[in-house]
Amino acid sequence: MNSHDVITNGIEHFNITTAILFSHELFGENAIMSDHVRNILRQTIWFIMLPVNIMGVVTNIINIRVFVDQGVKNDSTNIGFVCLSIFDFLGCLTLIPHSICFLISHSDAIANSHTCIAFSTFFVFAHMAFHQMSAWTTVYISSLKSLCVLFPLKVKFIFTPKMTTIFVIFIFVFFSLVQSLYSVFTTLVWVYEPKYNTTIAYIRESHTAKVILYYQQIFVNQILSIMAVVIVSINTGLMTKKLIEVKEWRQKNSNSSGLNAIDGNTPNATKISLTSKDVKLIKLVNTTTSIFIVCLLMAFIPSIAVMAFPGMSFSGVNKNLFDIVFIVRYLFDAVNGSINFFFYIHVSSRYKDAFGNSFKMCMDQKTKDT
């Protein structure tokens, strides 16, 4: 047997093995997950996700108000936080219709809950875009603060408000186009179901939509997500390292005022520029980006499932598993989009003061109106 025959046989063996691994026979004719298990998991997750999304809508409205009151005209950081809050607000808002189907599913109108899920799925398509916008806005803010630490005297000339605005517009247009590709080739169809004696709406995707979904998972939820995690991790590491250095320097020199001038050990520009406000902001960014990394990593679950199992689509043999893995991912998206307010109010004294002033102004206005 020559080398050509060996290679040919090897390829044939690989193709046969792959066909067996990804055949429906391996997982059974009824797919991996039954309707009963899917319904239990779906309702459990929705029970948690609905209040989380409502909380996200409320907290991000507060965030937007507070950051706008702080001023966004000449502050790139505040522009970034305002845009992040807007994207998180829209991300949570577009998941609420999907979560409301949980309430309908507990009524007698089970058929209506299926139709509700089909219609609300188009809101979920929008959520996917807003989630990516939020993720890359976080990457931008993390990079901005990291460079503020490394190059404090130059960063304001690099990250100008104009550049921040251009970046936000770019990611808005880019992810809107990328995420809309799948929905363009996905349609809503009405099917008569004899067991319900009514017509129910279902999502049906074309072959092109399935191909787009596959490569979207690779490009958006794997390549871009890995890039975001790596960039944020590097920025967080750099800021943490610099924070430790500053703390050690301040502790060493806290009881020796004037000693630097005598010894000539004048701290560099980075250490001079880091005020207590900067340190608190670094802590804030580190905390929020850590939560961001954990939640973003959950995007790997649907993408891995789509590539590992056959029929992972709205109408495929494993549509139940497809439904659950994405709902789990949406839950972590909701947590990531709603939790920032609590870190802002706990860590940032500037945010806390602005929040108090905004709330006081609202109360004063209500008092005048009454």
XYZ file of C-alpha atoms in Angstrom:
370
model
C 0.000 0.000 0.000
C 1.562 3.284 -1.083
C 1.387 6.598 0.751
C -1.446 7.832 -1.473
C -3.644 4.863 -0.486
C -2.832 5.388 3.184
C -3.877 9.026 3.014
C -7.026 8.167 1.055
C -8.041 5.456 3.529
C -7.309 7.799 6.413
C -9.556 10.491 4.969
C -12.347 7.981 4.345
C -12.025 6.677 7.896
C -12.156 10.229 9.251
C -15.266 11.034 7.200
C -17.042 7.852 8.348
C -16.136 8.490 11.993
C -17.294 12.107 11.768
C -20.575 11.056 10.171
C -21.187 8.588 13.007
C -20.317 11.102 15.712
C -22.629 13.740 14.327
C -25.437 11.488 13.167
C -28.840 11.716 14.808
C -28.609 8.017 15.678
C -25.982 8.708 18.301
C -28.317 11.058 20.174
C -31.562 9.262 19.427
C -34.472 10.135 17.209
C -36.022 12.277 19.935
C -32.938 14.480 20.213
C -30.831 15.116 23.294
C -33.395 17.011 25.353
C -37.092 16.238 25.631
C -39.846 18.849 25.566
C -40.632 18.150 29.230
C -37.076 18.803 30.419
C -36.859 21.854 28.160
C -40.047 23.322 29.641
C -38.891 22.808 33.237
C -35.488 24.406 32.611
C -36.979 27.240 30.568
C -39.508 28.196 33.238
C -36.907 27.998 36.008
C -34.505 30.285 34.175
C -37.244 32.686 33.105
C -38.446 32.898 36.718
C -35.017 34.302 37.613
C -34.402 36.301 34.450
C -37.578 38.405 34.421
C -36.900 40.321 37.695
C -33.206 40.630 36.795
C -34.069 42.295 33.486
C -36.598 44.611 35.125
C -33.940 45.553 37.672
C -31.501 46.165 34.803
C -33.907 48.541 33.078
C -34.440 50.550 36.285
C -30.777 50.668 37.375
C -29.504 51.673 33.937
C -32.032 54.504 33.715
C -30.547 55.718 37.016
C -27.005 55.262 35.655
C -27.782 57.285 32.538
C -29.273 60.103 34.616
C -26.338 60.209 37.037
C -23.591 60.147 34.387
C -25.344 62.783 32.287
C -25.628 65.005 35.375
C -21.893 64.574 35.947
C -21.242 65.972 32.472
C -20.405 64.287 29.198
C -19.348 67.182 27.007
C -15.610 67.021 27.712
C -15.269 63.746 29.614
C -14.505 60.634 27.543
C -14.945 58.355 30.560
C -18.446 59.656 31.283
C -19.378 59.370 27.603
C -18.261 55.752 27.723
C -20.248 55.027 30.897
C -23.371 56.711 29.484
C -23.169 54.641 26.287
C -22.507 51.488 28.316
C -25.600 52.176 30.423
C -27.699 52.833 27.304
C -26.627 49.556 25.693
C -27.197 47.641 28.942
C -30.625 49.276 29.281
C -31.600 48.262 25.753
C -30.118 44.804 26.250
C -32.250 44.171 29.354
C -35.323 45.813 27.839
C -35.285 43.606 24.732
C -35.165 40.452 26.891
C -38.286 41.332 28.881
C -40.788 40.306 26.141
C -39.108 36.891 25.983
C -39.318 36.575 29.771
C -42.991 37.572 29.855
C -43.770 34.405 27.913
C -43.011 32.636 31.211
C -46.156 34.191 32.692
C -48.260 33.226 29.696
C -46.997 29.649 29.835
C -48.585 29.276 33.300
C -52.002 30.219 31.975
C -54.375 27.917 30.120
C -53.313 29.459 26.805
C -50.280 27.214 26.227
C -50.536 27.731 22.505
C -50.314 31.489 23.032
C -47.048 31.036 24.936
C -45.482 29.348 21.892
C -46.595 32.252 19.715
C -45.271 34.697 22.313
C -41.868 33.015 22.228
C -41.770 33.201 18.431
C -42.569 36.926 18.329
C -40.282 37.813 21.249
C -37.377 36.040 19.539
C -37.039 39.002 17.197
C -36.451 41.199 20.245
C -33.766 38.727 21.284
C -32.014 39.283 17.949
C -31.761 42.960 18.891
C -30.528 41.995 22.358
C -27.609 40.101 20.834
C -26.472 43.251 19.055
C -26.840 45.469 22.150
C -24.948 42.917 24.251
C -21.961 43.040 21.897
C -22.085 46.840 21.861
C -22.037 46.807 25.665
C -19.145 44.349 25.699
C -16.937 46.419 23.421
C -17.850 49.651 25.192
C -16.551 47.969 28.345
C -13.370 47.063 26.444
C -13.005 50.719 25.430
C -13.507 52.023 28.980
C -11.066 49.451 30.329
C -8.441 50.465 27.753
C -9.022 54.142 28.481
C -8.458 53.761 32.210
C -5.464 51.488 31.690
C -3.770 54.065 29.484
C -4.700 56.764 31.990
C -2.511 54.895 34.459
C 0.355 54.205 32.055
C 0.383 57.517 30.156
C -1.508 60.007 32.338
C -0.190 63.096 30.562
C -0.956 61.894 27.024
C -4.157 59.886 27.265
C -6.464 62.903 27.115
C -5.015 63.734 23.694
C -5.585 60.146 22.502
C -9.024 59.328 23.940
C -10.823 62.550 23.109
C -14.620 62.873 23.421
C -14.783 62.973 19.611
C -12.861 59.693 19.317
C -15.095 58.078 21.945
C -18.206 59.143 20.036
C -16.799 57.798 16.759
C -15.960 54.461 18.411
C -19.462 54.101 19.855
C -21.077 54.898 16.492
C -18.789 52.390 14.775
C -19.614 49.469 17.107
C -23.313 50.360 16.919
C -23.339 50.167 13.112
C -20.998 47.155 12.952
C -22.849 44.893 15.380
C -26.240 45.992 14.091
C -25.244 44.786 10.621
C -23.566 41.583 11.841
C -26.447 40.506 14.077
C -29.128 41.433 11.535
C -27.754 39.022 8.931
C -29.294 35.999 10.657
C -32.692 37.603 11.238
C -32.959 38.652 7.572
C -33.054 34.983 6.542
C -35.348 33.976 9.413
C -39.119 34.171 9.078
C -42.221 33.756 11.203
C -44.552 31.003 10.003
C -48.014 29.965 11.181
C -48.688 26.256 11.622
C -51.976 24.618 12.544
C -51.560 22.385 15.618
C -54.370 19.816 15.966
C -53.642 19.128 19.645
C -54.295 22.805 20.462
C -56.912 23.214 17.735
C -55.388 26.529 16.763
C -52.667 28.097 14.638
C -49.317 28.727 16.322
C -46.410 30.919 15.221
C -42.979 29.352 14.870
C -39.552 30.603 13.876
C -38.227 29.066 10.675
C -34.759 29.749 9.344
C -33.510 29.082 5.857
C -30.387 27.080 5.061
C -28.561 30.375 4.604
C -29.618 31.460 8.105
C -28.203 28.245 9.593
C -24.880 28.814 7.839
C -24.817 32.433 9.023
C -25.607 31.331 12.588
C -22.721 28.845 12.543
C -20.154 31.396 11.412
C -21.621 34.100 13.638
C -20.938 31.862 16.617
C -17.332 31.436 15.503
C -16.678 35.091 14.675
C -18.752 37.001 17.247
C -19.079 34.651 20.221
C -15.639 33.077 19.994
C -13.058 35.183 18.161
C -14.385 38.598 19.199
C -15.264 37.391 22.696
C -11.768 35.975 23.191
C -10.304 39.262 21.983
C -12.499 41.200 24.420
C -11.608 38.932 27.348
C -7.873 39.137 26.570
C -7.886 42.941 26.212
C -9.912 43.482 29.379
C -7.777 40.983 31.317
C -4.567 42.720 30.255
C -5.960 46.144 31.134
C -7.231 44.915 34.496
C -3.859 43.324 35.240
C -1.961 46.510 34.353
C -4.242 48.690 36.471
C -4.075 46.319 39.422
C -0.277 46.169 39.222
C -0.017 49.949 39.117
C -2.499 50.290 41.975
C -0.381 47.984 44.142
C 2.752 49.968 43.288
C 1.044 53.239 44.210
C -0.213 51.830 47.512
C 3.251 50.516 48.393
C 4.850 53.852 47.495
C 2.348 55.828 49.562
C 2.706 53.499 52.513
C 6.477 53.771 52.360
C 6.426 57.558 52.160
C 3.406 58.342 54.355
C 5.563 59.209 57.375
C 8.427 60.830 55.513
C 7.066 64.063 54.048
C 9.792 66.128 52.468
C 12.171 63.181 52.345
C 11.761 62.801 48.613
C 12.992 66.318 47.991
C 16.115 65.647 50.080
C 16.918 62.244 48.612
C 15.874 63.124 45.093
C 13.428 60.176 45.005
C 10.686 62.177 43.371
C 7.809 59.934 42.226
C 7.185 59.734 38.512
C 4.291 61.404 36.693
C 2.143 58.299 36.888
C 2.295 58.142 40.682
C 1.765 61.861 41.072
C -1.282 61.832 38.826
C -3.026 58.987 40.654
C -5.257 60.677 43.196
C -7.596 58.850 45.558
C -10.367 59.434 43.007
C -8.312 57.649 40.355
C -7.662 54.721 42.671
C -11.390 54.325 43.395
C -12.195 54.508 39.705
C -9.603 51.816 38.973
C -11.226 49.611 41.621
C -14.596 50.264 40.029
C -13.393 49.313 36.547
C -11.569 46.222 37.866
C -14.689 44.968 39.642
C -17.088 45.562 36.784
C -14.733 44.111 34.184
C -14.220 40.981 36.293
C -17.971 40.391 36.286
C -17.952 41.191 32.586
C -15.319 38.526 31.857
C -17.233 35.815 33.693
C -20.513 36.666 31.967
C -18.909 37.027 28.540
C -17.342 33.597 28.820
C -20.870 32.155 29.034
C -21.283 33.100 25.372
C -19.026 30.152 24.572
C -21.707 27.677 25.703
C -24.139 28.315 22.795
C -21.361 28.593 20.207
C -19.763 25.317 21.307
C -23.153 23.601 21.361
C -24.019 24.860 17.864
C -20.787 23.424 16.466
C -20.783 20.208 18.524
C -24.333 18.927 18.061
C -26.384 18.439 14.893
C -29.697 20.174 14.379
C -28.916 23.070 16.728
C -31.391 25.643 15.383
C -34.952 26.872 15.878
C -36.342 24.062 13.741
C -33.596 21.435 14.041
C -33.715 18.082 15.804
C -31.998 19.613 18.843
C -34.112 22.766 18.976
C -34.836 22.153 22.693
C -31.131 22.176 23.580
C -30.660 25.180 21.292
C -33.357 27.012 23.247
C -31.919 26.244 26.685
C -28.249 27.032 26.025
C -29.184 30.429 24.640
C -31.555 31.179 27.524
C -28.729 30.403 29.972
C -26.530 32.812 28.042
C -29.279 35.489 28.142
C -29.496 35.102 31.921
C -25.817 35.945 32.300
C -26.240 38.822 29.836
C -29.018 40.163 32.069
C -26.864 39.854 35.201
C -23.963 41.623 33.492
C -26.247 44.404 32.285
C -28.008 45.039 35.592
C -25.347 44.697 38.267
C -23.121 47.700 37.457
C -25.250 50.148 39.444
C -24.467 48.368 42.721
C -20.719 48.555 42.099
C -20.951 52.210 41.103
C -22.854 53.168 44.253
C -20.592 51.080 46.506
C -17.168 51.983 45.117
C -17.392 55.432 43.525
C -17.912 58.361 45.900
C -18.304 60.655 42.883
C -21.153 58.507 41.567
C -22.703 58.310 45.030
C -22.663 62.105 45.402
C -24.102 62.614 41.921
C -26.783 59.997 42.617
C -27.714 61.762 45.860
C -27.871 65.138 44.158
C -29.992 63.814 41.282
C -32.401 62.107 43.668
C -32.594 65.239 45.814
C -33.377 67.365 42.764
C -36.185 64.979 41.784
C -37.649 65.118 45.292
C -37.414 68.895 45.384
C -39.168 69.130 42.028
C -41.981 66.856 43.232
C -42.357 68.992 46.336
C -42.712 72.135 44.210
C -45.247 70.476 41.932
C -47.412 69.458 44.876
